[in-house]
Amino acid sequence: EVQLVEAGGGVAQPGGSLRLSCLGSGFTFSNYEMNWVRQAPGKGLEWISYINNIGTTIYYADSVRGRFIVSRDDAQNSLYLQMNNVRAEDTALYFCARGDSTGYYYADIWGQGTLVTVSS
Amino acid sequence: QPVLTQPPSVSGAPGQRVTISCVGSNSNIGAGYHVHWYQQLPGTAPKLLIYGNNNRASGVPARFSGSQSGSSASLAITGLQAEDEAHYYCQSYDNSLSATRLFGGGTKLTVL
């Protein structure tokens, strides 16, 4: 079964850090682009980061650029999101999502999400 | 800041047909980038429904269909069922955004 499982969420203080991880299984992780998408409580989806299959192309939304860092370890079938200098507005459910392999720029497989709460 | 505009809510009775619109601009749908649709049932992760404007993802019933014209796209659901009650999001690529991917604000479908 193709699956993505996120971990690492929790409570962080404003200005603090968290590292999220996403473990892929059931597919050849190294062949796929990966993404992070978040959803604030009661709000819609926001695409925040993308990394291509070899880690050479990375994009960030303006809302997180300079604070968040995406990376991947294909040997561990894992995607990471290092969240630094977090703010209250970063409170959200964070999903990792597999990018399509057709060049259409969509996400075909999603994890169940990990909740990040930023609060003092 | 480019946006994809969806109606906040739509509703329909069981068996009816509903459509959800997604209006973009010349930096996304109007530039020829494909539109994709996701369904998010309450308390669950989004699920790919339609990709490439009008292709159903694996396992998606034929009651769901997508279309695109100019800078807009639509999701149509025929034979509405209670289990279709969910949030629906359109998504496209945008060539003016740093993140490159853009979601619509989402539409809550209520089955009456």
PDB file of C-alpha atoms in Angstrom:
ATOM      1  CA  GLU A   1       0.000   0.000   0.000  1.00  0.00           C
ATOM      2  CA  VAL A   2       1.302   3.434  -0.941  1.00  0.00           C
ATOM      3  CA  GLN A   3       1.463   5.482   2.232  1.00  0.00           C
ATOM      4  CA  LEU A   4       2.857   8.654   3.761  1.00  0.00           C
ATOM      5  CA  VAL A   5       3.086   9.075   7.525  1.00  0.00           C
ATOM      6  CA  GLU A   6       3.983  12.388   9.117  1.00  0.00           C
ATOM      7  CA  ALA A   7       5.457  12.850  12.573  1.00  0.00           C
ATOM      8  CA  GLY A   8       7.072  15.512  14.703  1.00  0.00           C
ATOM      9  CA  GLY A   9       4.188  17.848  15.389  1.00  0.00           C
ATOM     10  CA  GLY A  10       3.591  19.308  18.790  1.00  0.00           C
ATOM     11  CA  VAL A  11       3.608  22.556  20.715  1.00  0.00           C
ATOM     12  CA  ALA A  12       6.305  25.144  20.153  1.00  0.00           C
ATOM     13  CA  GLN A  13       6.766  28.595  21.606  1.00  0.00           C
ATOM     14  CA  PRO A  14       6.895  31.615  19.312  1.00  0.00           C
ATOM     15  CA  GLY A  15      10.431  31.916  18.005  1.00  0.00           C
ATOM     16  CA  GLY A  16      11.083  28.238  18.629  1.00  0.00           C
ATOM     17  CA  SER A  17      11.754  25.338  16.269  1.00  0.00           C
ATOM     18  CA  LEU A  18      10.227  22.036  15.257  1.00  0.00           C
ATOM     19  CA  ARG A  19      11.271  19.366  12.771  1.00  0.00           C
ATOM     20  CA  LEU A  20       8.589  17.463  10.923  1.00  0.00           C
ATOM     21  CA  SER A  21       9.215  14.210   9.123  1.00  0.00           C
ATOM     22  CA  CYS A  22       7.302  12.201   6.552  1.00  0.00           C
ATOM     23  CA  LEU A  23       7.991   8.522   5.912  1.00  0.00           C
ATOM     24  CA  GLY A  24       6.998   7.085   2.565  1.00  0.00           C
ATOM     25  CA  SER A  25       6.303   3.420   1.886  1.00  0.00           C
ATOM     26  CA  GLY A  26       4.904   1.256  -0.869  1.00  0.00           C
ATOM     27  CA  PHE A  27       6.614   3.191  -3.657  1.00  0.00           C
ATOM     28  CA  THR A  28      10.100   4.181  -4.822  1.00  0.00           C
ATOM     29  CA  PHE A  29      10.479   7.352  -2.801  1.00  0.00           C
ATOM     30  CA  SER A  30      13.489   8.627  -4.731  1.00  0.00           C
ATOM     31  CA  ASN A  31      11.488   8.814  -7.966  1.00  0.00           C
ATOM     32  CA  TYR A  32       9.019  11.387  -6.717  1.00  0.00           C
ATOM     33  CA  GLU A  33       8.795  15.092  -6.017  1.00  0.00           C
ATOM     34  CA  MET A  34       7.437  15.873  -2.576  1.00  0.00           C
ATOM     35  CA  ASN A  35       5.478  18.706  -1.031  1.00  0.00           C
ATOM     36  CA  TRP A  36       4.387  20.158   2.280  1.00  0.00           C
ATOM     37  CA  VAL A  37       0.875  21.592   2.550  1.00  0.00           C
ATOM     38  CA  ARG A  38      -0.682  23.032   5.680  1.00  0.00           C
ATOM     39  CA  GLN A  39      -4.178  23.773   6.909  1.00  0.00           C
ATOM     40  CA  ALA A  40      -4.820  26.228   9.710  1.00  0.00           C
ATOM     41  CA  PRO A  41      -7.736  25.350  12.010  1.00  0.00           C
ATOM     42  CA  GLY A  42     -11.003  25.815  10.141  1.00  0.00           C
ATOM     43  CA  LYS A  43      -9.224  27.181   7.077  1.00  0.00           C
ATOM     44  CA  GLY A  44      -8.299  26.030   3.589  1.00  0.00           C
ATOM     45  CA  LEU A  45      -5.191  24.403   2.170  1.00  0.00           C
ATOM     46  CA  GLU A  46      -1.909  26.303   1.713  1.00  0.00           C
ATOM     47  CA  TRP A  47       0.981  24.879  -0.326  1.00  0.00           C
ATOM     48  CA  ILE A  48       4.160  25.834   1.496  1.00  0.00           C
ATOM     49  CA  SER A  49       7.065  23.876   0.058  1.00  0.00           C
ATOM     50  CA  TYR A  50       8.204  21.672  -2.813  1.00  0.00           C
ATOM     51  CA  ILE A  51      11.322  19.620  -3.436  1.00  0.00           C
ATOM     52  CA  ASN A  52      12.089  17.723  -6.617  1.00  0.00           C
ATOM     53  CA  ASN A  53      13.093  14.079  -6.671  1.00  0.00           C
ATOM     54  CA  ILE A  54      16.835  14.770  -6.485  1.00  0.00           C
ATOM     55  CA  GLY A  55      16.654  17.680  -4.077  1.00  0.00           C
ATOM     56  CA  THR A  56      18.053  20.233  -6.499  1.00  0.00           C
ATOM     57  CA  THR A  57      14.914  22.337  -6.961  1.00  0.00           C
ATOM     58  CA  ILE A  58      13.141  23.733  -3.930  1.00  0.00           C
ATOM     59  CA  TYR A  59      10.334  26.218  -3.627  1.00  0.00           C
ATOM     60  CA  TYR A  60       8.794  27.923  -0.615  1.00  0.00           C
ATOM     61  CA  ALA A  61       5.698  30.033  -0.121  1.00  0.00           C
ATOM     62  CA  ASP A  62       6.407  33.615   0.846  1.00  0.00           C
ATOM     63  CA  SER A  63       4.818  32.939   4.222  1.00  0.00           C
ATOM     64  CA  VAL A  64       7.598  30.518   5.262  1.00  0.00           C
ATOM     65  CA  ARG A  65      10.627  31.408   3.124  1.00  0.00           C
ATOM     66  CA  GLY A  66      13.669  32.168   5.212  1.00  0.00           C
ATOM     67  CA  ARG A  67      12.249  30.315   8.230  1.00  0.00           C
ATOM     68  CA  PHE A  68      11.434  26.799   6.983  1.00  0.00           C
ATOM     69  CA  ILE A  69      13.806  24.371   5.276  1.00  0.00           C
ATOM     70  CA  VAL A  70      12.699  21.324   3.313  1.00  0.00           C
ATOM     71  CA  SER A  71      14.999  18.357   2.765  1.00  0.00           C
ATOM     72  CA  ARG A  72      14.842  14.691   1.910  1.00  0.00           C
ATOM     73  CA  ASP A  73      16.783  11.523   2.656  1.00  0.00           C
ATOM     74  CA  ASP A  74      15.967   8.969   0.001  1.00  0.00           C
ATOM     75  CA  ALA A  75      17.933   6.264   1.802  1.00  0.00           C
ATOM     76  CA  GLN A  76      15.441   6.660   4.657  1.00  0.00           C
ATOM     77  CA  ASN A  77      12.426   7.223   2.351  1.00  0.00           C
ATOM     78  CA  SER A  78      11.887  10.412   4.282  1.00  0.00           C
ATOM     79  CA  LEU A  79      10.954  14.034   3.759  1.00  0.00           C
ATOM     80  CA  TYR A  80      11.643  16.692   6.374  1.00  0.00           C
ATOM     81  CA  LEU A  81      10.525  20.206   7.223  1.00  0.00           C
ATOM     82  CA  GLN A  82      12.705  22.169   9.615  1.00  0.00           C
ATOM     83  CA  MET A  83      10.559  24.939  11.073  1.00  0.00           C
ATOM     84  CA  ASN A  84      12.507  27.799  12.666  1.00  0.00           C
ATOM     85  CA  ASN A  85      11.383  31.058  14.255  1.00  0.00           C
ATOM     86  CA  VAL A  86       7.805  29.810  14.310  1.00  0.00           C
ATOM     87  CA  ARG A  87       4.902  32.195  14.699  1.00  0.00           C
ATOM     88  CA  ALA A  88       1.343  31.868  15.946  1.00  0.00           C
ATOM     89  CA  GLU A  89       0.149  31.880  12.342  1.00  0.00           C
ATOM     90  CA  ASP A  90       2.142  28.703  11.681  1.00  0.00           C
ATOM     91  CA  THR A  91      -0.370  26.794  13.823  1.00  0.00           C
ATOM     92  CA  ALA A  92      -1.825  24.235  11.433  1.00  0.00           C
ATOM     93  CA  LEU A  93      -2.131  20.612  10.411  1.00  0.00           C
ATOM     94  CA  TYR A  94       0.877  19.859   8.208  1.00  0.00           C
ATOM     95  CA  PHE A  95       0.492  17.340   5.391  1.00  0.00           C
ATOM     96  CA  CYS A  96       3.187  15.832   3.240  1.00  0.00           C
ATOM     97  CA  ALA A  97       2.015  15.013  -0.258  1.00  0.00           C
ATOM     98  CA  ARG A  98       3.599  13.121  -3.110  1.00  0.00           C
ATOM     99  CA  GLY A  99       3.970  15.029  -6.332  1.00  0.00           C
ATOM    100  CA  ASP A 100       2.685  13.516  -9.550  1.00  0.00           C
ATOM    101  CA  SER A 101       5.124  12.032 -12.028  1.00  0.00           C
ATOM    102  CA  THR A 102       3.348  13.387 -15.096  1.00  0.00           C
ATOM    103  CA  GLY A 103       4.397  17.024 -14.903  1.00  0.00           C
ATOM    104  CA  TYR A 104       0.894  18.278 -14.167  1.00  0.00           C
ATOM    105  CA  TYR A 105       1.857  19.728 -10.765  1.00  0.00           C
ATOM    106  CA  TYR A 106      -0.616  17.970  -8.488  1.00  0.00           C
ATOM    107  CA  ALA A 107      -0.344  15.784  -5.384  1.00  0.00           C
ATOM    108  CA  ASP A 108      -1.630  12.260  -5.742  1.00  0.00           C
ATOM    109  CA  ILE A 109      -0.952  10.769  -2.299  1.00  0.00           C
ATOM    110  CA  TRP A 110      -1.350  12.552   1.042  1.00  0.00           C
ATOM    111  CA  GLY A 111      -0.389  11.688   4.581  1.00  0.00           C
ATOM    112  CA  GLN A 112      -2.801  12.045   7.463  1.00  0.00           C
ATOM    113  CA  GLY A 113      -1.071  15.160   8.784  1.00  0.00           C
ATOM    114  CA  THR A 114       0.731  16.204  11.946  1.00  0.00           C
ATOM    115  CA  LEU A 115      -0.521  19.059  14.109  1.00  0.00           C
ATOM    116  CA  VAL A 116       1.705  21.990  14.988  1.00  0.00           C
ATOM    117  CA  THR A 117       0.591  24.454  17.634  1.00  0.00           C
ATOM    118  CA  VAL A 118       2.563  27.615  18.275  1.00  0.00           C
ATOM    119  CA  SER A 119       1.684  29.118  21.602  1.00  0.00           C
ATOM    120  CA  SER A 120       3.342  30.637  24.634  1.00  0.00           C
TER     121      SER A 120
ATOM    122  CA  GLN B   1      -1.309  37.987  -5.215  1.00  0.00           C
ATOM    123  CA  PRO B   2      -2.925  35.482  -7.589  1.00  0.00           C
ATOM    124  CA  VAL B   3      -5.902  33.536  -6.350  1.00  0.00           C
ATOM    125  CA  LEU B   4      -8.227  30.772  -7.420  1.00  0.00           C
ATOM    126  CA  THR B   5     -11.746  31.817  -6.469  1.00  0.00           C
ATOM    127  CA  GLN B   6     -14.320  29.231  -5.411  1.00  0.00           C
ATOM    128  CA  PRO B   7     -17.782  29.762  -3.931  1.00  0.00           C
ATOM    129  CA  PRO B   8     -17.657  29.205  -0.161  1.00  0.00           C
ATOM    130  CA  SER B   9     -20.598  26.823  -0.264  1.00  0.00           C
ATOM    131  CA  VAL B  10     -22.950  24.933  -2.548  1.00  0.00           C
ATOM    132  CA  SER B  11     -25.781  22.553  -1.744  1.00  0.00           C
ATOM    133  CA  GLY B  12     -28.036  20.061  -3.417  1.00  0.00           C
ATOM    134  CA  ALA B  13     -30.513  17.323  -2.684  1.00  0.00           C
ATOM    135  CA  PRO B  14     -29.665  13.656  -3.120  1.00  0.00           C
ATOM    136  CA  GLY B  15     -29.747  12.690  -6.779  1.00  0.00           C
ATOM    137  CA  GLN B  16     -29.271  16.236  -8.019  1.00  0.00           C
ATOM    138  CA  ARG B  17     -26.368  17.712  -9.984  1.00  0.00           C
ATOM    139  CA  VAL B  18     -24.148  20.408  -8.537  1.00  0.00           C
ATOM    140  CA  THR B  19     -21.214  22.322  -9.952  1.00  0.00           C
ATOM    141  CA  ILE B  20     -18.338  24.079  -8.208  1.00  0.00           C
ATOM    142  CA  SER B  21     -16.518  26.818 -10.066  1.00  0.00           C
ATOM    143  CA  CYS B  22     -12.862  27.801  -9.825  1.00  0.00           C
ATOM    144  CA  VAL B  23     -11.886  31.131 -11.367  1.00  0.00           C
ATOM    145  CA  GLY B  24      -8.221  31.879 -11.981  1.00  0.00           C
ATOM    146  CA  SER B  25      -6.152  34.288 -14.036  1.00  0.00           C
ATOM    147  CA  ASN B  26      -3.540  34.570 -16.750  1.00  0.00           C
ATOM    148  CA  SER B  27      -0.768  33.361 -14.475  1.00  0.00           C
ATOM    149  CA  ASN B  28      -2.415  30.026 -13.701  1.00  0.00           C
ATOM    150  CA  ILE B  29      -5.446  28.457 -15.422  1.00  0.00           C
ATOM    151  CA  GLY B  30      -5.478  31.084 -18.162  1.00  0.00           C
ATOM    152  CA  ALA B  31      -1.829  30.350 -18.925  1.00  0.00           C
ATOM    153  CA  GLY B  32      -2.747  26.791 -19.800  1.00  0.00           C
ATOM    154  CA  TYR B  33      -1.813  25.078 -16.551  1.00  0.00           C
ATOM    155  CA  HIS B  34      -4.011  22.170 -15.605  1.00  0.00           C
ATOM    156  CA  VAL B  35      -6.603  22.251 -12.841  1.00  0.00           C
ATOM    157  CA  HIS B  36      -6.912  19.536 -10.225  1.00  0.00           C
ATOM    158  CA  TRP B  37      -9.593  18.881  -7.640  1.00  0.00           C
ATOM    159  CA  TYR B  38      -9.365  17.421  -4.162  1.00  0.00           C
ATOM    160  CA  GLN B  39     -12.068  16.167  -1.815  1.00  0.00           C
ATOM    161  CA  GLN B  40     -11.621  16.539   1.925  1.00  0.00           C
ATOM    162  CA  LEU B  41     -14.092  14.630   4.035  1.00  0.00           C
ATOM    163  CA  PRO B  42     -14.554  15.848   7.620  1.00  0.00           C
ATOM    164  CA  GLY B  43     -11.530  15.060   9.774  1.00  0.00           C
ATOM    165  CA  THR B  44      -9.518  13.475   6.985  1.00  0.00           C
ATOM    166  CA  ALA B  45      -6.671  14.362   4.654  1.00  0.00           C
ATOM    167  CA  PRO B  46      -7.408  15.697   1.175  1.00  0.00           C
ATOM    168  CA  LYS B  47      -7.834  13.102  -1.535  1.00  0.00           C
ATOM    169  CA  LEU B  48      -7.106  13.608  -5.216  1.00  0.00           C
ATOM    170  CA  LEU B  49     -10.366  13.563  -7.159  1.00  0.00           C
ATOM    171  CA  ILE B  50      -9.672  14.995 -10.621  1.00  0.00           C
ATOM    172  CA  TYR B  51      -6.305  15.700 -12.254  1.00  0.00           C
ATOM    173  CA  GLY B  52      -5.330  17.304 -15.519  1.00  0.00           C
ATOM    174  CA  ASN B  53      -8.637  19.202 -15.818  1.00  0.00           C
ATOM    175  CA  ASN B  54     -10.854  16.193 -16.492  1.00  0.00           C
ATOM    176  CA  ASN B  55      -9.204  12.910 -15.502  1.00  0.00           C
ATOM    177  CA  ARG B  56     -10.666  10.982 -12.586  1.00  0.00           C
ATOM    178  CA  ALA B  57      -8.200   9.645 -10.077  1.00  0.00           C
ATOM    179  CA  SER B  58      -8.153   5.940  -9.404  1.00  0.00           C
ATOM    180  CA  GLY B  59     -11.353   4.715  -7.765  1.00  0.00           C
ATOM    181  CA  VAL B  60     -13.281   7.947  -8.229  1.00  0.00           C
ATOM    182  CA  PRO B  61     -16.840   7.337  -9.444  1.00  0.00           C
ATOM    183  CA  ALA B  62     -17.897   8.574 -12.869  1.00  0.00           C
ATOM    184  CA  ARG B  63     -20.385  10.883 -11.103  1.00  0.00           C
ATOM    185  CA  PHE B  64     -17.463  13.280 -10.679  1.00  0.00           C
ATOM    186  CA  SER B  65     -16.214  15.196 -13.715  1.00  0.00           C
ATOM    187  CA  GLY B  66     -14.048  18.212 -14.388  1.00  0.00           C
ATOM    188  CA  SER B  67     -13.872  20.776 -17.135  1.00  0.00           C
ATOM    189  CA  GLN B  68     -11.813  23.828 -17.976  1.00  0.00           C
ATOM    190  CA  SER B  69     -12.343  26.814 -20.230  1.00  0.00           C
ATOM    191  CA  GLY B  70     -10.225  29.938 -20.447  1.00  0.00           C
ATOM    192  CA  SER B  71      -9.225  31.015 -16.955  1.00  0.00           C
ATOM    193  CA  SER B  72     -11.917  28.969 -15.211  1.00  0.00           C
ATOM    194  CA  ALA B  73     -12.651  25.393 -14.315  1.00  0.00           C
ATOM    195  CA  SER B  74     -15.576  23.486 -12.872  1.00  0.00           C
ATOM    196  CA  LEU B  75     -16.202  20.332 -10.913  1.00  0.00           C
ATOM    197  CA  ALA B  76     -19.545  18.657 -11.545  1.00  0.00           C
ATOM    198  CA  ILE B  77     -21.109  16.018  -9.346  1.00  0.00           C
ATOM    199  CA  THR B  78     -24.172  14.179 -10.632  1.00  0.00           C
ATOM    200  CA  GLY B  79     -26.433  11.834  -8.706  1.00  0.00           C
ATOM    201  CA  LEU B  80     -25.489  13.544  -5.458  1.00  0.00           C
ATOM    202  CA  GLN B  81     -25.073  11.217  -2.484  1.00  0.00           C
ATOM    203  CA  ALA B  82     -24.890  11.887   1.240  1.00  0.00           C
ATOM    204  CA  GLU B  83     -21.258  10.746   1.354  1.00  0.00           C
ATOM    205  CA  ASP B  84     -20.309  13.514  -1.094  1.00  0.00           C
ATOM    206  CA  GLU B  85     -20.723  16.073   1.674  1.00  0.00           C
ATOM    207  CA  ALA B  86     -17.206  17.465   2.025  1.00  0.00           C
ATOM    208  CA  HIS B  87     -14.928  20.364   1.220  1.00  0.00           C
ATOM    209  CA  TYR B  88     -13.674  20.550  -2.367  1.00  0.00           C
ATOM    210  CA  TYR B  89     -10.519  22.413  -3.419  1.00  0.00           C
ATOM    211  CA  CYS B  90      -9.281  23.303  -6.870  1.00  0.00           C
ATOM    212  CA  GLN B  91      -5.532  23.635  -7.458  1.00  0.00           C
ATOM    213  CA  SER B  92      -3.292  24.751 -10.278  1.00  0.00           C
ATOM    214  CA  TYR B  93       0.245  25.837 -11.032  1.00  0.00           C
ATOM    215  CA  ASP B  94       0.971  29.557 -10.961  1.00  0.00           C
ATOM    216  CA  ASN B  95       3.987  31.035 -12.731  1.00  0.00           C
ATOM    217  CA  SER B  96       4.063  34.160 -10.578  1.00  0.00           C
ATOM    218  CA  LEU B  97       4.249  32.455  -7.190  1.00  0.00           C
ATOM    219  CA  SER B  98       7.339  31.356  -5.319  1.00  0.00           C
ATOM    220  CA  ALA B  99       5.604  28.231  -4.111  1.00  0.00           C
ATOM    221  CA  THR B 100       4.306  27.628  -7.667  1.00  0.00           C
ATOM    222  CA  ARG B 101       1.278  25.643  -6.533  1.00  0.00           C
ATOM    223  CA  LEU B 102      -1.960  27.449  -5.712  1.00  0.00           C
ATOM    224  CA  PHE B 103      -5.142  26.241  -4.030  1.00  0.00           C
ATOM    225  CA  GLY B 104      -8.587  27.706  -4.249  1.00  0.00           C
ATOM    226  CA  GLY B 105     -10.201  28.741  -1.006  1.00  0.00           C
ATOM    227  CA  GLY B 106     -12.376  25.645  -0.907  1.00  0.00           C
ATOM    228  CA  THR B 107     -16.105  24.974  -1.260  1.00  0.00           C
ATOM    229  CA  LYS B 108     -18.241  23.249   1.335  1.00  0.00           C
ATOM    230  CA  LEU B 109     -20.763  20.943  -0.325  1.00  0.00           C
ATOM    231  CA  THR B 110     -23.854  20.269   1.761  1.00  0.00           C
ATOM    232  CA  VAL B 111     -26.171  17.435   0.773  1.00  0.00           C
ATOM    233  CA  LEU B 112     -29.649  18.482   1.883  1.00  0.00           C
TER     234      LEU B 112
END
